[in-house]
mmCIF file of C-alpha atoms in Angstrom:
data_model
loop_
_atom_site.group_PDB
_atom_site.id
_atom_site.type_symbol
_atom_site.label_atom_id
_atom_site.label_comp_id
_atom_site.label_asym_id
_atom_site.label_seq_id
_atom_site.Cartn_x
_atom_site.Cartn_y
_atom_site.Cartn_z
ATOM 1 C CA ASP A 1 -4.024 -21.167 -5.662
ATOM 2 C CA VAL A 2 -0.846 -21.856 -3.761
ATOM 3 C CA LYS A 3 -1.282 -22.055 -0.019
ATOM 4 C CA VAL A 4 1.685 -21.243 2.208
ATOM 5 C CA THR A 5 0.926 -21.678 5.887
ATOM 6 C CA GLN A 6 3.028 -20.352 8.732
ATOM 7 C CA SER A 7 2.331 -21.935 12.068
ATOM 8 C CA SER A 8 2.013 -18.797 14.193
ATOM 9 C CA ARG A 9 0.927 -15.244 13.442
ATOM 10 C CA TYR A 10 2.399 -13.803 16.639
ATOM 11 C CA LEU A 11 5.074 -15.283 18.875
ATOM 12 C CA VAL A 12 6.730 -13.950 22.034
ATOM 13 C CA LYS A 13 9.936 -15.592 23.290
ATOM 14 C CA ARG A 14 12.620 -14.920 25.858
ATOM 15 C CA THR A 15 16.265 -14.178 25.109
ATOM 16 C CA GLY A 16 18.238 -17.418 24.867
ATOM 17 C CA GLU A 17 15.272 -19.622 23.989
ATOM 18 C CA LYS A 18 15.382 -21.959 21.005
ATOM 19 C CA VAL A 19 12.677 -20.930 18.557
ATOM 20 C CA PHE A 20 11.135 -22.900 15.712
ATOM 21 C CA LEU A 21 9.177 -21.220 12.927
ATOM 22 C CA GLU A 22 7.321 -23.631 10.681
ATOM 23 C CA CYS A 23 6.167 -23.218 7.092
ATOM 24 C CA VAL A 24 4.113 -25.648 5.037
ATOM 25 C CA GLN A 25 3.160 -25.409 1.350
ATOM 26 C CA ASP A 26 0.595 -27.502 -0.472
ATOM 27 C CA MET A 27 1.664 -27.171 -4.117
ATOM 28 C CA ASP A 28 4.651 -29.500 -4.384
ATOM 29 C CA HIS A 29 6.995 -26.562 -5.020
ATOM 30 C CA GLU A 30 10.713 -27.238 -5.154
ATOM 31 C CA ASN A 31 11.976 -23.994 -3.637
ATOM 32 C CA MET A 32 11.247 -22.571 -0.218
ATOM 33 C CA PHE A 33 12.596 -19.375 1.328
ATOM 34 C CA TRP A 34 12.767 -17.567 4.656
ATOM 35 C CA TYR A 35 12.867 -13.758 4.701
ATOM 36 C CA ARG A 36 12.776 -11.272 7.504
ATOM 37 C CA GLN A 37 11.208 -7.839 7.135
ATOM 38 C CA ASP A 38 12.273 -4.851 9.206
ATOM 39 C CA PRO A 39 11.225 -1.196 8.932
ATOM 40 C CA GLY A 40 13.673 0.713 6.785
ATOM 41 C CA LEU A 41 15.528 -2.443 5.743
ATOM 42 C CA GLY A 42 12.907 -4.115 3.572
ATOM 43 C CA LEU A 43 12.884 -7.876 3.001
ATOM 44 C CA ARG A 44 16.144 -9.753 3.423
ATOM 45 C CA LEU A 45 16.769 -13.384 2.572
ATOM 46 C CA ILE A 46 17.900 -15.570 5.469
ATOM 47 C CA TYR A 47 18.039 -19.062 3.922
ATOM 48 C CA PHE A 48 16.476 -20.959 1.080
ATOM 49 C CA SER A 49 16.127 -24.580 0.037
ATOM 50 C CA TYR A 50 15.791 -25.977 -3.480
ATOM 51 C CA ASP A 51 15.227 -29.578 -2.470
ATOM 52 C CA VAL A 52 14.698 -31.845 0.517
ATOM 53 C CA LYS A 53 17.705 -31.714 2.841
ATOM 54 C CA MET A 54 19.320 -29.031 0.665
ATOM 55 C CA LYS A 55 19.868 -25.489 1.880
ATOM 56 C CA GLU A 56 21.678 -22.345 0.826
ATOM 57 C CA LYS A 57 22.594 -19.288 2.862
ATOM 58 C CA GLY A 58 20.937 -16.047 1.980
ATOM 59 C CA ASP A 59 22.177 -12.576 2.803
ATOM 60 C CA ILE A 60 21.771 -12.700 6.603
ATOM 61 C CA PRO A 61 22.102 -16.316 7.832
ATOM 62 C CA GLU A 62 23.954 -15.553 11.067
ATOM 63 C CA GLY A 63 22.091 -16.727 14.133
ATOM 64 C CA TYR A 64 19.712 -18.917 12.123
ATOM 65 C CA SER A 65 19.573 -22.473 10.837
ATOM 66 C CA VAL A 66 16.985 -24.305 8.733
ATOM 67 C CA SER A 67 15.629 -27.788 8.249
ATOM 68 C CA ARG A 68 13.845 -29.359 5.295
ATOM 69 C CA GLU A 69 13.134 -33.019 5.986
ATOM 70 C CA LYS A 70 10.031 -33.143 3.790
ATOM 71 C CA LYS A 71 9.342 -31.301 0.551
ATOM 72 C CA GLU A 72 6.324 -29.450 1.876
ATOM 73 C CA ARG A 73 7.836 -28.224 5.147
ATOM 74 C CA PHE A 74 10.639 -25.713 5.783
ATOM 75 C CA SER A 75 11.596 -24.767 9.318
ATOM 76 C CA LEU A 76 13.582 -21.768 10.513
ATOM 77 C CA ILE A 77 15.430 -22.254 13.787
ATOM 78 C CA LEU A 78 16.781 -19.578 16.082
ATOM 79 C CA GLU A 79 19.253 -21.537 18.214
ATOM 80 C CA SER A 80 19.442 -18.900 20.953
ATOM 81 C CA ALA A 81 17.038 -16.047 20.355
ATOM 82 C CA SER A 82 18.291 -12.498 20.805
ATOM 83 C CA THR A 83 16.454 -9.186 20.912
ATOM 84 C CA ASN A 84 17.849 -8.164 17.518
ATOM 85 C CA GLN A 85 15.952 -11.087 16.018
ATOM 86 C CA THR A 86 12.646 -9.408 16.814
ATOM 87 C CA SER A 87 11.132 -9.096 13.354
ATOM 88 C CA MET A 88 8.457 -10.186 10.899
ATOM 89 C CA TYR A 89 9.428 -13.542 9.378
ATOM 90 C CA LEU A 90 8.025 -14.450 5.989
ATOM 91 C CA CYS A 91 8.117 -17.829 4.313
ATOM 92 C CA ALA A 92 7.865 -18.043 0.524
ATOM 93 C CA THR A 93 7.841 -20.710 -2.144
ATOM 94 C CA ASN A 94 8.109 -21.109 -5.898
ATOM 95 C CA ARG A 95 7.968 -23.891 -8.374
ATOM 96 C CA GLY A 96 11.389 -24.610 -9.750
ATOM 97 C CA ALA A 97 14.803 -23.787 -10.997
ATOM 98 C CA THR A 98 13.960 -20.767 -13.146
ATOM 99 C CA ASN A 99 12.957 -18.479 -10.309
ATOM 100 C CA GLU A 100 9.291 -18.362 -11.073
ATOM 101 C CA LYS A 101 6.543 -16.424 -9.332
ATOM 102 C CA LEU A 102 7.077 -16.262 -5.584
ATOM 103 C CA PHE A 103 4.224 -16.915 -3.137
ATOM 104 C CA PHE A 104 4.306 -15.806 0.496
ATOM 105 C CA GLY A 105 2.771 -16.991 3.722
ATOM 106 C CA SER A 106 1.027 -14.521 6.015
ATOM 107 C CA GLY A 107 4.085 -13.996 8.220
ATOM 108 C CA THR A 108 5.062 -14.531 11.855
ATOM 109 C CA GLN A 109 5.690 -11.474 14.008
ATOM 110 C CA LEU A 110 8.326 -12.609 16.504
ATOM 111 C CA SER A 111 9.123 -10.588 19.597
ATOM 112 C CA VAL A 112 12.165 -11.564 21.650
ATOM 113 C CA LEU A 113 12.148 -10.044 25.130
ATOM 114 C CA GLY B 1 25.209 -7.029 -5.594
ATOM 115 C CA ILE B 2 22.303 -5.716 -7.590
ATOM 116 C CA GLN B 3 20.635 -2.524 -6.351
ATOM 117 C CA VAL B 4 16.893 -1.924 -6.529
ATOM 118 C CA GLU B 5 15.415 1.535 -6.066
ATOM 119 C CA GLN B 6 11.732 2.313 -5.914
ATOM 120 C CA SER B 7 10.054 5.680 -6.245
ATOM 121 C CA PRO B 8 8.277 7.482 -4.836
ATOM 122 C CA PRO B 9 8.692 6.179 -1.271
ATOM 123 C CA ASP B 10 5.243 7.451 -0.325
ATOM 124 C CA LEU B 11 2.183 8.337 -2.368
ATOM 125 C CA ILE B 12 -1.154 9.651 -1.107
ATOM 126 C CA LEU B 13 -4.071 9.832 -3.515
ATOM 127 C CA GLN B 14 -7.818 10.208 -3.587
ATOM 128 C CA GLU B 15 -10.005 7.326 -4.595
ATOM 129 C CA GLY B 16 -10.388 7.205 -8.363
ATOM 130 C CA ALA B 17 -6.954 8.647 -9.161
ATOM 131 C CA ASN B 18 -4.338 6.905 -11.298
ATOM 132 C CA SER B 19 -0.785 6.239 -10.166
ATOM 133 C CA THR B 20 2.567 5.106 -11.530
ATOM 134 C CA LEU B 21 5.182 3.396 -9.380
ATOM 135 C CA ARG B 22 8.718 2.996 -10.607
ATOM 136 C CA CYS B 23 11.432 0.401 -9.989
ATOM 137 C CA ASN B 24 15.013 0.946 -11.165
ATOM 138 C CA PHE B 25 17.632 -1.785 -11.005
ATOM 139 C CA SER B 26 21.366 -1.638 -11.455
ATOM 140 C CA ASP B 27 22.086 -4.702 -13.588
ATOM 141 C CA SER B 28 20.471 -6.994 -16.111
ATOM 142 C CA VAL B 29 17.886 -9.352 -14.650
ATOM 143 C CA ASN B 30 16.167 -12.585 -15.576
ATOM 144 C CA ASN B 31 13.315 -12.104 -13.214
ATOM 145 C CA LEU B 32 11.303 -9.136 -11.955
ATOM 146 C CA GLN B 33 8.203 -9.389 -9.807
ATOM 147 C CA TRP B 34 5.789 -6.891 -8.291
ATOM 148 C CA PHE B 35 4.101 -7.520 -4.927
ATOM 149 C CA HIS B 36 1.448 -5.800 -2.877
ATOM 150 C CA GLN B 37 1.650 -5.997 0.919
ATOM 151 C CA ASN B 38 -1.732 -5.233 2.438
ATOM 152 C CA PRO B 39 -2.148 -3.483 5.806
ATOM 153 C CA TRP B 40 -2.297 -6.896 7.521
ATOM 154 C CA GLY B 41 1.138 -7.825 6.206
ATOM 155 C CA GLN B 42 0.184 -10.367 3.547
ATOM 156 C CA LEU B 43 2.336 -10.164 0.414
ATOM 157 C CA ILE B 44 0.482 -10.901 -2.813
ATOM 158 C CA ASN B 45 2.255 -11.521 -6.082
ATOM 159 C CA LEU B 46 0.905 -9.130 -8.706
ATOM 160 C CA PHE B 47 3.124 -9.740 -11.723
ATOM 161 C CA TYR B 48 6.021 -11.827 -12.898
ATOM 162 C CA ILE B 49 7.389 -9.551 -15.621
ATOM 163 C CA PRO B 50 11.063 -9.777 -16.624
ATOM 164 C CA SER B 51 10.233 -7.873 -19.826
ATOM 165 C CA GLY B 52 7.266 -6.523 -21.766
ATOM 166 C CA THR B 53 3.829 -5.493 -20.568
ATOM 167 C CA LYS B 54 1.113 -7.337 -18.667
ATOM 168 C CA GLN B 55 -2.312 -6.296 -17.501
ATOM 169 C CA ASN B 56 -4.574 -7.619 -14.788
ATOM 170 C CA GLY B 57 -7.768 -5.634 -14.339
ATOM 171 C CA ARG B 58 -6.955 -2.113 -13.149
ATOM 172 C CA LEU B 59 -3.279 -2.971 -12.748
ATOM 173 C CA SER B 60 -0.667 -3.182 -15.436
ATOM 174 C CA ALA B 61 3.112 -3.417 -15.466
ATOM 175 C CA THR B 62 5.815 -2.705 -18.002
ATOM 176 C CA THR B 63 9.458 -3.716 -17.787
ATOM 177 C CA VAL B 64 12.060 -2.241 -20.122
ATOM 178 C CA ALA B 65 14.916 -4.589 -19.401
ATOM 179 C CA THR B 66 17.411 -2.832 -21.683
ATOM 180 C CA GLU B 67 16.934 0.401 -19.729
ATOM 181 C CA ARG B 68 16.718 -1.356 -16.348
ATOM 182 C CA TYR B 69 13.378 -0.155 -15.057
ATOM 183 C CA SER B 70 9.862 -1.337 -14.492
ATOM 184 C CA LEU B 71 6.619 0.586 -13.979
ATOM 185 C CA LEU B 72 3.460 -0.453 -12.167
ATOM 186 C CA TYR B 73 0.285 1.399 -13.160
ATOM 187 C CA ILE B 74 -2.813 1.484 -10.994
ATOM 188 C CA SER B 75 -5.896 3.018 -12.552
ATOM 189 C CA SER B 76 -9.078 4.189 -10.815
ATOM 190 C CA SER B 77 -7.568 3.576 -7.369
ATOM 191 C CA GLN B 78 -9.668 2.062 -4.607
ATOM 192 C CA THR B 79 -9.086 2.157 -0.854
ATOM 193 C CA THR B 80 -8.269 -1.548 -0.988
ATOM 194 C CA ASP B 81 -5.235 -0.689 -3.142
ATOM 195 C CA SER B 82 -3.590 0.865 -0.076
ATOM 196 C CA GLY B 83 -0.470 -0.819 1.229
ATOM 197 C CA VAL B 84 3.145 -1.178 0.234
ATOM 198 C CA TYR B 85 4.196 -2.147 -3.277
ATOM 199 C CA PHE B 86 7.502 -3.951 -3.728
ATOM 200 C CA CYS B 87 9.446 -4.864 -6.787
ATOM 201 C CA ALA B 88 12.011 -7.625 -6.597
ATOM 202 C CA VAL B 89 14.678 -8.763 -9.041
ATOM 203 C CA ASP B 90 16.830 -11.829 -9.172
ATOM 204 C CA GLN B 91 20.423 -11.824 -8.043
ATOM 205 C CA GLY B 92 20.986 -15.208 -9.625
ATOM 206 C CA ALA B 93 20.998 -18.537 -7.803
ATOM 207 C CA GLN B 94 17.334 -18.349 -6.819
ATOM 208 C CA LYS B 95 17.714 -15.159 -4.763
ATOM 209 C CA LEU B 96 15.320 -12.249 -5.161
ATOM 210 C CA VAL B 97 16.444 -8.804 -4.023
ATOM 211 C CA PHE B 98 13.642 -6.498 -2.907
ATOM 212 C CA GLY B 99 13.375 -2.753 -3.213
ATOM 213 C CA GLN B 100 12.411 -0.643 -0.219
ATOM 214 C CA GLY B 101 8.845 -0.329 -1.412
ATOM 215 C CA THR B 102 6.359 2.432 -2.202
ATOM 216 C CA ARG B 103 3.730 3.071 0.467
ATOM 217 C CA LEU B 104 0.447 3.924 -1.243
ATOM 218 C CA THR B 105 -2.437 5.448 0.682
ATOM 219 C CA ILE B 106 -5.794 5.829 -1.048
ATOM 220 C CA ASN B 107 -8.183 8.124 0.775
ATOM 221 C CA PRO B 108 -11.963 7.828 0.280
#
């Protein structure tokens, strides 16, 4: 089975802090994704990466950046956290170019105070 | 962009009942997936089903791509089936668009 590991289950940060959310997968998948999930808004794609050092904007990239220096690791960065970035953040991965089955990590609930 | 609508939004059933969840989408798709999010927030991939029918134990799914809908069937429901069920379709370029989900509650 694919294992997608997110570094923290719960995280509390202050407004203006720089925040790093880490995601690691163990199945040599090409694609990695960051979503956020909010009540009433469902899951929305922030960024995704289809290869090392490659990234594409999703539907809501504003206020976020990403880094993929190694194939197995995809980081989401909040340069200056704001209260409206309080959310559940979900990392996901799949195998290749044909949009195959998507596998999710267990999520990070981020609270920005 | 593509629109994804799921119905019903909420469903409450007794253990042992059967249920059908529906997903309508507004354009042709290459990819449709069903997920279950358990009460602890973990999303599990149930089916990758751009067309046709698949079965996995008590769960089965059917996608009629030409009519732009997919159905998820759950038979003999158990309390562990509770949670939110999402369908997601591709928007092209590796992006999946998620529906709002159906919240299923199975009472003992």
